[in-house]
Short mmCIF file of C-alpha atoms and ligand atoms in Angstrom, two decimals:
data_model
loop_
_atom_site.label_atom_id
_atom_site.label_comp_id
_atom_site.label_asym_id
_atom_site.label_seq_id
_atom_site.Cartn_x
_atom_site.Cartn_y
_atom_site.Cartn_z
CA UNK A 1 0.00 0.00 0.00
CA UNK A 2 0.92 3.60 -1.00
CA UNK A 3 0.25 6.59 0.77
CA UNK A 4 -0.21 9.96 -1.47
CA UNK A 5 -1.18 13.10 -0.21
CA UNK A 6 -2.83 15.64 -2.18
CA UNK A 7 -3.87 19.31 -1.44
CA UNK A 8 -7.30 19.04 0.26
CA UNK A 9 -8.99 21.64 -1.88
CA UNK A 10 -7.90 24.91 -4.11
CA UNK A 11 -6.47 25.01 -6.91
CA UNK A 12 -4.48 21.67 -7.12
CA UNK A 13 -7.60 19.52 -6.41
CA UNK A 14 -9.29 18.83 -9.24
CA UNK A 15 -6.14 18.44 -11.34
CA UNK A 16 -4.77 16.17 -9.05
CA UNK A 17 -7.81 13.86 -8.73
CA UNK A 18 -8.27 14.20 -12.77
CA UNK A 19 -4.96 12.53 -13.18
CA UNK A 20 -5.84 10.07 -10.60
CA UNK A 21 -9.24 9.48 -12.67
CA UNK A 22 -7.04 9.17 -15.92
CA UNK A 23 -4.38 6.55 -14.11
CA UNK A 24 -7.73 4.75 -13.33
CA UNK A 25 -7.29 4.86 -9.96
CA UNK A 26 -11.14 4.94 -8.68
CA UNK A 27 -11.35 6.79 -5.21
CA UNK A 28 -14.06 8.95 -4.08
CA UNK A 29 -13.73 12.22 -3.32
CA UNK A 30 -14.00 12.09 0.44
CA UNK A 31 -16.40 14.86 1.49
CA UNK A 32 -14.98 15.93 4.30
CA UNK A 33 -12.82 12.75 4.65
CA UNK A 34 -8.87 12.69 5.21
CA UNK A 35 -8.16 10.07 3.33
CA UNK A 36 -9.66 7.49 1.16
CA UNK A 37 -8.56 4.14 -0.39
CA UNK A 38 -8.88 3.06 -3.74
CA UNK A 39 -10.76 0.61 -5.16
CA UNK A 40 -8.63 -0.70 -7.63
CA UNK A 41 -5.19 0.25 -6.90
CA UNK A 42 -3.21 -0.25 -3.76
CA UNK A 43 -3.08 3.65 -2.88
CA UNK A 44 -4.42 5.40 0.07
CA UNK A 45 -4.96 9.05 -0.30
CA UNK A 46 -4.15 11.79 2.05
CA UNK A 47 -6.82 15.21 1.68
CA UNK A 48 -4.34 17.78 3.14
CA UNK A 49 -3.14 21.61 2.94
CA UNK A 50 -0.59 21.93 0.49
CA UNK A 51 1.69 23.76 3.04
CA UNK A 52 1.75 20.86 4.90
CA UNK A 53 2.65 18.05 2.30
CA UNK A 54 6.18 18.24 2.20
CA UNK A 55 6.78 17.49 5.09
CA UNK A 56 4.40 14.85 5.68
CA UNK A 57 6.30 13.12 2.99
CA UNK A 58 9.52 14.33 4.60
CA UNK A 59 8.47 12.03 7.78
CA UNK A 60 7.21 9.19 6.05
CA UNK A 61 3.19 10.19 7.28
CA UNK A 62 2.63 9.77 3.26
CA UNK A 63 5.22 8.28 0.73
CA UNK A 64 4.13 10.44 -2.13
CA UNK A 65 2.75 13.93 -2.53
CA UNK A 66 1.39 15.97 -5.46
CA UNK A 67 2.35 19.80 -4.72
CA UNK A 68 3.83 23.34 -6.28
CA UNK A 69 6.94 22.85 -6.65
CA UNK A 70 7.32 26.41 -5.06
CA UNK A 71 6.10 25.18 -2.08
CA UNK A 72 8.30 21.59 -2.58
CA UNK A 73 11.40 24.35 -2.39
CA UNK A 74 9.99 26.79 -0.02
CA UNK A 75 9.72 24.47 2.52
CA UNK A 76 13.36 22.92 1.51
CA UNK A 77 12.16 19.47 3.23
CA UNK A 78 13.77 16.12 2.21
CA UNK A 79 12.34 14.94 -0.57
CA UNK A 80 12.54 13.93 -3.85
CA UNK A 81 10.91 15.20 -6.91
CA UNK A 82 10.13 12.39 -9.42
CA UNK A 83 7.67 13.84 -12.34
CA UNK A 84 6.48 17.20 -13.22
CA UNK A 85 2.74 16.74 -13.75
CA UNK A 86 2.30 19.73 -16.67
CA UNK A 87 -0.32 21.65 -14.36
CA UNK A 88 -0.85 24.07 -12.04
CA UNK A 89 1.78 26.31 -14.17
CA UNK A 90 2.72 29.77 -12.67
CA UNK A 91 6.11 31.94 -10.90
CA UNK A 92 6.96 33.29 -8.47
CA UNK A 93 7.59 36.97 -8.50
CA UNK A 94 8.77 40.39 -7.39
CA UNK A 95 6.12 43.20 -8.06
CA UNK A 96 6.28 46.84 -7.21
CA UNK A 97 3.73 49.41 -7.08
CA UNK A 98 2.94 50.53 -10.79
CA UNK A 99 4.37 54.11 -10.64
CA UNK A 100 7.48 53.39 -8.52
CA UNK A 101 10.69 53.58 -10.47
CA UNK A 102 12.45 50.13 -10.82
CA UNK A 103 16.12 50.09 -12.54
CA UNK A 104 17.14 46.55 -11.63
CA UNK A 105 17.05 44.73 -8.69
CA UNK A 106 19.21 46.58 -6.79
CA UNK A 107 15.89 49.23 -6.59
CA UNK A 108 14.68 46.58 -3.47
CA UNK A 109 17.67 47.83 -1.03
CA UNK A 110 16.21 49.06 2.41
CA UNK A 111 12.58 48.24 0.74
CA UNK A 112 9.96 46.61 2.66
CA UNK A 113 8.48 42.89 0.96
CA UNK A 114 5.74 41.14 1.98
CA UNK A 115 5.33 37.60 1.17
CA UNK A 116 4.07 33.97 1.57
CA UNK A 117 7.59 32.80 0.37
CA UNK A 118 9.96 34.18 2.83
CA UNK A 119 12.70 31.42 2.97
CA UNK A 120 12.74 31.78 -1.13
CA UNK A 121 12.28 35.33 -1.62
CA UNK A 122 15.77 35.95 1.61
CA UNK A 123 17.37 33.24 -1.23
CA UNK A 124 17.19 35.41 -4.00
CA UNK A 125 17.90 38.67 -2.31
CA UNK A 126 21.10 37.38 -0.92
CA UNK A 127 22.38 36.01 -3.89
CA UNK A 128 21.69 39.36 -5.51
CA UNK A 129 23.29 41.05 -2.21
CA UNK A 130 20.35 42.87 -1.86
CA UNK A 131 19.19 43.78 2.01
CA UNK A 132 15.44 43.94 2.21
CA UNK A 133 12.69 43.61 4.76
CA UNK A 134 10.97 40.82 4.59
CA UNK A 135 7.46 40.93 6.08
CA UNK A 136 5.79 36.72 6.04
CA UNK A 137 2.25 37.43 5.60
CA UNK A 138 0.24 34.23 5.23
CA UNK A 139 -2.57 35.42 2.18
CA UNK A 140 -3.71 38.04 0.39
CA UNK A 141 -0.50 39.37 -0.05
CA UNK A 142 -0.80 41.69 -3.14
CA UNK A 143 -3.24 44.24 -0.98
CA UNK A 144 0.29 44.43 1.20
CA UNK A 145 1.41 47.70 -0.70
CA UNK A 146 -2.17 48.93 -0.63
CA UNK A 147 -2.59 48.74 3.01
CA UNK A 148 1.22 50.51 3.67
CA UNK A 149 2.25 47.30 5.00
CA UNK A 150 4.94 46.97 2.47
CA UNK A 151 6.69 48.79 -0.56
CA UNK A 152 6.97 45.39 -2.69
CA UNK A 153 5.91 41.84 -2.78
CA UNK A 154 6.98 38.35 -3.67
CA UNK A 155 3.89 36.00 -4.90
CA UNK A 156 2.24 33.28 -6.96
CA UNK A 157 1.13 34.68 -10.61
CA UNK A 158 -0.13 33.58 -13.42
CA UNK A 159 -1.99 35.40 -15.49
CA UNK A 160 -1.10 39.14 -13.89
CA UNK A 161 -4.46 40.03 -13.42
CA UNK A 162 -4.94 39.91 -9.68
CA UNK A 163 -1.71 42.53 -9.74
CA UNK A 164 -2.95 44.56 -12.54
CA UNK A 165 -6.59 45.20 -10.18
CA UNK A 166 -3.82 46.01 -7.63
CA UNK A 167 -1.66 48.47 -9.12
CA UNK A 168 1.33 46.17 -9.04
CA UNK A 169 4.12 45.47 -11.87
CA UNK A 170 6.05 41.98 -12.15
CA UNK A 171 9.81 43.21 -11.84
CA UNK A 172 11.34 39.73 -11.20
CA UNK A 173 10.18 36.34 -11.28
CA UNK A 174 12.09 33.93 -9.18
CA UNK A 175 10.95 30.55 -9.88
CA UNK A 176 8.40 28.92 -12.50
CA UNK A 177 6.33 26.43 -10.77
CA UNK A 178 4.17 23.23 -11.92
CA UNK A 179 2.86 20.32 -9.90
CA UNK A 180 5.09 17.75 -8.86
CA UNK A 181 4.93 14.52 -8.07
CA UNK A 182 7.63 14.02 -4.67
CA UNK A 183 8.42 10.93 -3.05
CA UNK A 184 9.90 10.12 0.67
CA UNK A 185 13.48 9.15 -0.01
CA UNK A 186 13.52 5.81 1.80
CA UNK A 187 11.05 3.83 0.24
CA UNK A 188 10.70 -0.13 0.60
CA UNK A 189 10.67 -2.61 -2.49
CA UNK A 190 7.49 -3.56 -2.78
CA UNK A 191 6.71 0.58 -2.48
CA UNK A 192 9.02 1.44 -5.36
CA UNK A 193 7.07 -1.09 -7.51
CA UNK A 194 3.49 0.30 -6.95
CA UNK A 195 5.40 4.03 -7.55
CA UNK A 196 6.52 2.79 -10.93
CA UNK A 197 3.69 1.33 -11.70
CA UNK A 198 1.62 4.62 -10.78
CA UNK A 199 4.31 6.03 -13.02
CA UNK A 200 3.97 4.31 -15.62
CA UNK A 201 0.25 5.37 -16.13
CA UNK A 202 1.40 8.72 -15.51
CA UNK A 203 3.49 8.71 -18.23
CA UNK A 204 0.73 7.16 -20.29
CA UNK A 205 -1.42 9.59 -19.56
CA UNK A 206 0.93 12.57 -19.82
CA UNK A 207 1.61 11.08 -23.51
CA UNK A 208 -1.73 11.09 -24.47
CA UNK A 209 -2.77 14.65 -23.58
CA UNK A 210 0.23 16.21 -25.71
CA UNK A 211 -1.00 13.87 -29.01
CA UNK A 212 -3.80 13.81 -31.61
CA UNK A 213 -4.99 11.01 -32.98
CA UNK A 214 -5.33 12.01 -37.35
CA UNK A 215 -7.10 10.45 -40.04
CA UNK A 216 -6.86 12.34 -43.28
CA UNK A 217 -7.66 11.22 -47.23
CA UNK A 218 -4.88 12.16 -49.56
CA UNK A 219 -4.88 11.22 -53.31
CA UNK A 220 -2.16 8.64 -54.04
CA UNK A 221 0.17 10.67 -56.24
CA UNK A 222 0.66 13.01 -52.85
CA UNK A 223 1.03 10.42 -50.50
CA UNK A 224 4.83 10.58 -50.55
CA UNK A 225 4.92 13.87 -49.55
CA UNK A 226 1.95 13.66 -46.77
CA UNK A 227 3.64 11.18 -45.13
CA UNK A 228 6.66 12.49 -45.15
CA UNK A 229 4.77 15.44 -42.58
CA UNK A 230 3.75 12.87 -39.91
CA UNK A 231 5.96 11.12 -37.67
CA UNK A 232 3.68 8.48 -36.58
CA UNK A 233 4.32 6.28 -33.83
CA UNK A 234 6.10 3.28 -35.82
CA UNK A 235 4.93 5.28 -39.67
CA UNK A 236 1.78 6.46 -40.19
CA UNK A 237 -0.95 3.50 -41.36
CA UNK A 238 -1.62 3.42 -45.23
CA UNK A 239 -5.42 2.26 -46.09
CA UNK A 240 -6.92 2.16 -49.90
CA UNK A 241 -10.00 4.29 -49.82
CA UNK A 242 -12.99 2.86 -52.14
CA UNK A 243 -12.60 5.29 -54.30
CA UNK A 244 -9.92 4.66 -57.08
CA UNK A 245 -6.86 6.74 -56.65
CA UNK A 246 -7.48 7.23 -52.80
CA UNK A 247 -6.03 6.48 -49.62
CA UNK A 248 -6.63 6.70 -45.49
CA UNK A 249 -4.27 7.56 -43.78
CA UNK A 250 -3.80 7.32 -39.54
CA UNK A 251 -1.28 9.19 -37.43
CA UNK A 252 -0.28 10.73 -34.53
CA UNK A 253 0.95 14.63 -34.09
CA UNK A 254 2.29 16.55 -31.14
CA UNK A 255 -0.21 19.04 -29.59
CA UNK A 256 2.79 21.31 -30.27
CA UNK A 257 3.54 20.94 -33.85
CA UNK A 258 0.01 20.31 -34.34
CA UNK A 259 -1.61 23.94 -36.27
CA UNK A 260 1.75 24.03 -38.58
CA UNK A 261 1.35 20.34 -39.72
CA UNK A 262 -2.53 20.53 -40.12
CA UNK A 263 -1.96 23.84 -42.72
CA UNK A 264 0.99 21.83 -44.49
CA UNK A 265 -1.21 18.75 -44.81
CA UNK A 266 -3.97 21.09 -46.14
CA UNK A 267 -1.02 22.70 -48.67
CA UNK A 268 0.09 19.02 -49.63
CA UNK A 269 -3.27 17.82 -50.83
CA UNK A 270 -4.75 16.42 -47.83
CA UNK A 271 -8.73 16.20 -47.50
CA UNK A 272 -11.30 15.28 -44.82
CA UNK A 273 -8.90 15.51 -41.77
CA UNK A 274 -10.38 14.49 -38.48
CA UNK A 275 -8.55 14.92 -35.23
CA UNK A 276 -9.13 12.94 -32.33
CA UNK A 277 -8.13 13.07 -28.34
CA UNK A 278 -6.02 9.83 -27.30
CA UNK A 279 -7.34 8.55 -24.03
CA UNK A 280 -3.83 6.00 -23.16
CA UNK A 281 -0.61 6.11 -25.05
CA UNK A 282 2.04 3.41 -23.93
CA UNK A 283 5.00 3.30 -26.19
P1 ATP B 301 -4.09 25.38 1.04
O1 ATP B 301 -5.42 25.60 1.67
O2 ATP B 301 -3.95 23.94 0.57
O3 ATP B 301 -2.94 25.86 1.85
P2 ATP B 301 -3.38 27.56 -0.76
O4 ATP B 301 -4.36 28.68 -0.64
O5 ATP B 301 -2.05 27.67 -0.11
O6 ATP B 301 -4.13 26.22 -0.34
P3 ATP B 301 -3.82 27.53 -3.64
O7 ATP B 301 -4.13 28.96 -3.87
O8 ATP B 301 -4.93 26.53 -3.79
O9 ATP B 301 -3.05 27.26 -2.28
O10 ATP B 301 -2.64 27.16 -4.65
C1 ATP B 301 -2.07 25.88 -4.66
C2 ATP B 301 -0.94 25.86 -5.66
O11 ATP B 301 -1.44 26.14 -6.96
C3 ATP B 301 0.14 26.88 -5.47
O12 ATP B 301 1.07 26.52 -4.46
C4 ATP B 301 0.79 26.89 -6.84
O13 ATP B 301 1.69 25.81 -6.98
C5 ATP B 301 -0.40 26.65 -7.78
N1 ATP B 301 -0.83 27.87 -8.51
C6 ATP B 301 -1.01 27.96 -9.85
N2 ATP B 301 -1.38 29.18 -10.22
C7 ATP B 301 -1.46 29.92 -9.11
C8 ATP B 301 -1.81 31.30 -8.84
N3 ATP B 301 -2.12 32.15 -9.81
N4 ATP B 301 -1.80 31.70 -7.57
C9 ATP B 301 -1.51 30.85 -6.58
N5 ATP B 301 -1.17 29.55 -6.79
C10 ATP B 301 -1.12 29.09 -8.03
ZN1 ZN B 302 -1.24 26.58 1.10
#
C-alpha cells in the first residue's frame, strides 16, 4: 500500500484527482474525509493543505505527494521530486507598485516585501546582495502595498491580473512552478514497484494529452509527400480508400507541432482531416 497526499482543496484539487481518474485509480472524493482508499489500486490518499505536504512526505506520514513545486522548495524538506505533472503552471515573483521607479534589482535595497515565500524570496535577495525587509504574511499578499504594509511583494502569478486590479508590476520572477509529483526518499521494495507502476500510467497519460490522434484522405500521387509530414508512432498506417486513386491515412501529431502540420497537410493535398483526443498512449 501507498500513501499519497494531495492538497485538500484549491487550486491543485481537481487536477490532481483528474490525473488520478485518468491513471484509473477509482477513489471517491472524500467529502470531508482525510483520506480514502482506492478501489482498484493499492493507494491510500491523504486530503491535506498543500503547506503541509512536504513534510508529511519528509516524515514518512505519506510516501508520495502531489504539490507546487514552489512550495516543494519553499519548505526545503527532504524529498525527492520524481515527475512534473504539466499543471498548475505559474512563478513566483517580485512586483512593485505601478508608478514606482524600478532600474534593476538593486531598486529593493532598504525596501519593505511582503510575502508567503519568505525562505525563497531571503534566497534570491542574498544572492543578488540585496538587504530587504521581509514581512511573512500568510494570504492576500498583493493588498500588502495597498494597506502601507509593504513597498513590494513576492507571490504566486499567473496570469497578472490579480496585480494589474492592484496596481502592481512583475519586476522579477524567481521561480516557474508546476505540480510535482515528490516521493519520501527511503522507500521499501514492494513501495518502489506500486510508484513505478503509478508512473507508468502517468506517463501514459501525460503522452496522451500532448497527441492527436489524425485520419486524413490524400490522393495517391501526394502520398509521398503527406507522409513524409507525420511522424507516426512506428509510420503512419496506409489504407486504400474505395474510391480509385485514394487512400486513409492514420497518425499521430504533437499538440505542439500540431496547427503548422494541419496547414501543411492542407497545402500538400490532404482532404477530410479528423482529429481525435487519445485517451492511453504506452510506447
Ligand atoms: P491550502 O489551503 O492547501 O494551503 P493555498 O491557498 O495555499 O491552499 P492555492 O491557492 O490553492 O493554495 O494554490 C495551490 C498551488 O497552486 C500553489 O502553491 C501553486 O503551486 C499553484 N498555482 C497555480 N497558479 C497559481 C496562482 N495564480 N496563484 C496561486 N497559486 C497558483
Ligand atoms: Zn497553502
Amino acid at each position: 500500500m501507498l500513501k499519497l497526499a494531495i492538497q485538500k482543496s484549491g487550486r491543485l484539487h481537481e487536477d490532481s484527482m483528474n490525473l488520478l481518474r485518468e491513471c484509473g485509480i477509482a477513489i471517491s472524493n472524500g467529502g470531508n474525509k482525510l483520506k480514502t482508499e482506492a478501489s482498484n489500486f493499492p493507494l491510500q490518499v491523504f486530503f491535506l493543505r498543500d503547506d503541509d505536504i512536504p513534510q508529511y512526505v519528509e516524515d514518512g506520514v505519506a510516501d508520495m505527494g502531489i504539490v507546487g513545486e514552489n512550495v516543494v522548495y519553499e519548505k526545503d524538506r527532504s524529498v525527492k521530486i520524481v515527475e512534473q505533472l504539466g499543471f498548475g503552471s505559474c512563478r513566483l515573483s517580485i512586483a512593485v507598485v505601478r508608478g514606482e521607479q524600478y532600474n534593476d534589482i538593486q531598486s529593493l535595497e532598504g525596501k519593505r516585501i511582503a510575502t508567503s515565500y519568505p525562505f525563497l524570496t531571503r534566497q534570491h535577495l542574498e544572492k543578488n546582495k540585496v538587504n530587504a525587509d521581509i514581512h511573512e504574511i500568510s494570504g492576500s499578499v498583493e493588498i500588502a502595498p495597498g494597506i502601507g504594509l509593504s513597498d513590494a511583494i513576492c507571490d504566486l502569478v499567473s496570469s497578472g491580473s490579480t496585480l494589474l486590479t492592484n496596481g502592481l508590476k512583475e519586476v522579477e520572477t524567481i521561480l516557474y512552478s508546476q505540480a510535482v509529483l515528490i516521493r519520501n526518499k527511503a522507500l521499501d521494495a514492494a513501495q518502489q514497484e506500486i510508484l513505478d507502476k503509478l508512473l507508468f500510467r502517468i506517463h501514459a497519460v501525460k503522452k496522451a494529452n500532448n497527441n492527436k490522434y489524425i485520419l486524413l484522405n490524400a490522393p495517391n500521387d501526394k502520398l509521398q509527400e503527406i507522409i513524409g509530414l507525420l511522424p507516426g508512432m512506428k509510420s503512419p498506417t496506409v489504407l486504400p480508400l474505395a474510391e480509385e486513386g485514394w487512400s486513409s491515412v492514420h497518425s499521430v501529431l504533437s499538440e505542439d507541432e500540431f496547427w503548422d502540420k494541419i496547414e501543411r497537410l492542407k497545402a500538400a493535398g490532404a482532404q477530410g482531416i479528423l482529429v481525435v483526443p487519445i485517451e492511453k498512449m504506452v510506447m
